[in-house]
Amino acid sequence: MAIISGLNTPPIRRLKRTWERVDQRSLAQFAACETAVDSSKSFARYRPPCVPLIRTSIDIQPFIQDGSPDALPGGLVNSRKHQKAAEVVNDIKRWQAQPFNLQVVPQIQNYIEEPLNRFKETKASSERFWELSLQREPREREDVKMARLLTESGFI
């Protein structure tokens, strides 16, 4: 998700000519990854049944609470609502009871953390990335852009 988010930031997304040079196979893989982490339906595609994603489970609770009435017509208790809420809580409790024997791999941890540590201040980093983006692909004047697009499309 972090990679998809990073590649979809404005400084990267604006690099049209760079994106055009990415081969179709890589673009297809990127699209598949975007689909996998799509946020619709409370990240339904991102929640594999074997990996506990507590955050998405917690995010479901307000939908259960706010999306269904406590009582049904006739004053009956909406037991389905309470059953669904209990299922989510039970899932979380079951995941928390499972030991996960994860081991730190220092080389991988360092590979991920070192670049992140260089960009701790968000605003400064954001501005720096925008500057780098403009250096890689300066903005085109509108007339130059139009001429390029017409040439690329075969009109000129």
GROMACS .gro file of C-alpha atoms in nm, residues 12-66:
model
   55
   12ILE     CA    1   0.517   1.127  -0.929
   13ARG     CA    2   0.177   1.117  -1.100
   14ARG     CA    3   0.253   1.436  -1.298
   15LEU     CA    4   0.550   1.274  -1.473
   16LYS     CA    5   0.347   1.190  -1.785
   17ARG     CA    6   0.641   1.132  -2.017
   18THR     CA    7   0.808   0.910  -1.760
   19TRP     CA    8   0.490   0.705  -1.712
   20GLU     CA    9   0.468   0.667  -2.091
   21ARG     CA   10   0.809   0.497  -2.088
   22VAL     CA   11   0.704   0.233  -1.834
   23ASP     CA   12   0.647  -0.100  -2.009
   24GLN     CA   13   0.297  -0.246  -2.029
   25ARG     CA   14   0.380  -0.546  -1.809
   26SER     CA   15   0.490  -0.318  -1.523
   27LEU     CA   16   0.184  -0.096  -1.568
   28ALA     CA   17  -0.039  -0.404  -1.554
   29GLN     CA   18   0.131  -0.516  -1.230
   30PHE     CA   19   0.089  -0.167  -1.090
   31ALA     CA   20  -0.281  -0.168  -1.181
   32ALA     CA   21  -0.323  -0.508  -1.015
   33CYS     CA   22  -0.160  -0.375  -0.699
   34GLU     CA   23  -0.386  -0.068  -0.707
   35THR     CA   24  -0.687  -0.296  -0.732
   36ALA     CA   25  -0.563  -0.510  -0.444
   37VAL     CA   26  -0.539  -0.212  -0.209
   38ASP     CA   27  -0.854  -0.036  -0.331
   39SER     CA   28  -1.027   0.131  -0.036
   40SER     CA   29  -1.381   0.063  -0.155
   41LYS     CA   30  -1.599  -0.160   0.060
   42SER     CA   31  -1.371  -0.109   0.361
   43PHE     CA   32  -1.066  -0.247   0.180
   44ALA     CA   33  -1.248  -0.573   0.105
   45ARG     CA   34  -0.983  -0.688  -0.145
   46TYR     CA   35  -0.701  -0.594   0.091
   47ARG     CA   36  -0.822  -0.819   0.371
   48PRO     CA   37  -0.701  -1.170   0.303
   49PRO     CA   38  -0.863  -1.420   0.540
   50CYS     CA   39  -0.532  -1.543   0.683
   51VAL     CA   40  -0.375  -1.206   0.770
   52PRO     CA   41  -0.528  -1.009   1.056
   53LEU     CA   42  -0.573  -0.645   0.964
   54ILE     CA   43  -0.709  -0.504   1.287
   55ARG     CA   44  -0.741  -0.149   1.155
   56THR     CA   45  -0.986  -0.252   0.884
   57SER     CA   46  -1.184  -0.459   1.134
   58ILE     CA   47  -1.208  -0.164   1.370
   59ASP     CA   48  -1.314   0.059   1.081
   60ILE     CA   49  -1.607  -0.173   1.010
   61GLN     CA   50  -1.760  -0.121   1.356
   62PRO     CA   51  -1.904   0.229   1.290
   63PHE     CA   52  -2.072   0.097   0.975
   64ILE     CA   53  -2.232  -0.181   1.178
   65GLN     CA   54  -2.335   0.056   1.458
   66ASP     CA   55  -2.457   0.345   1.242
   0.00000   0.00000   0.00000
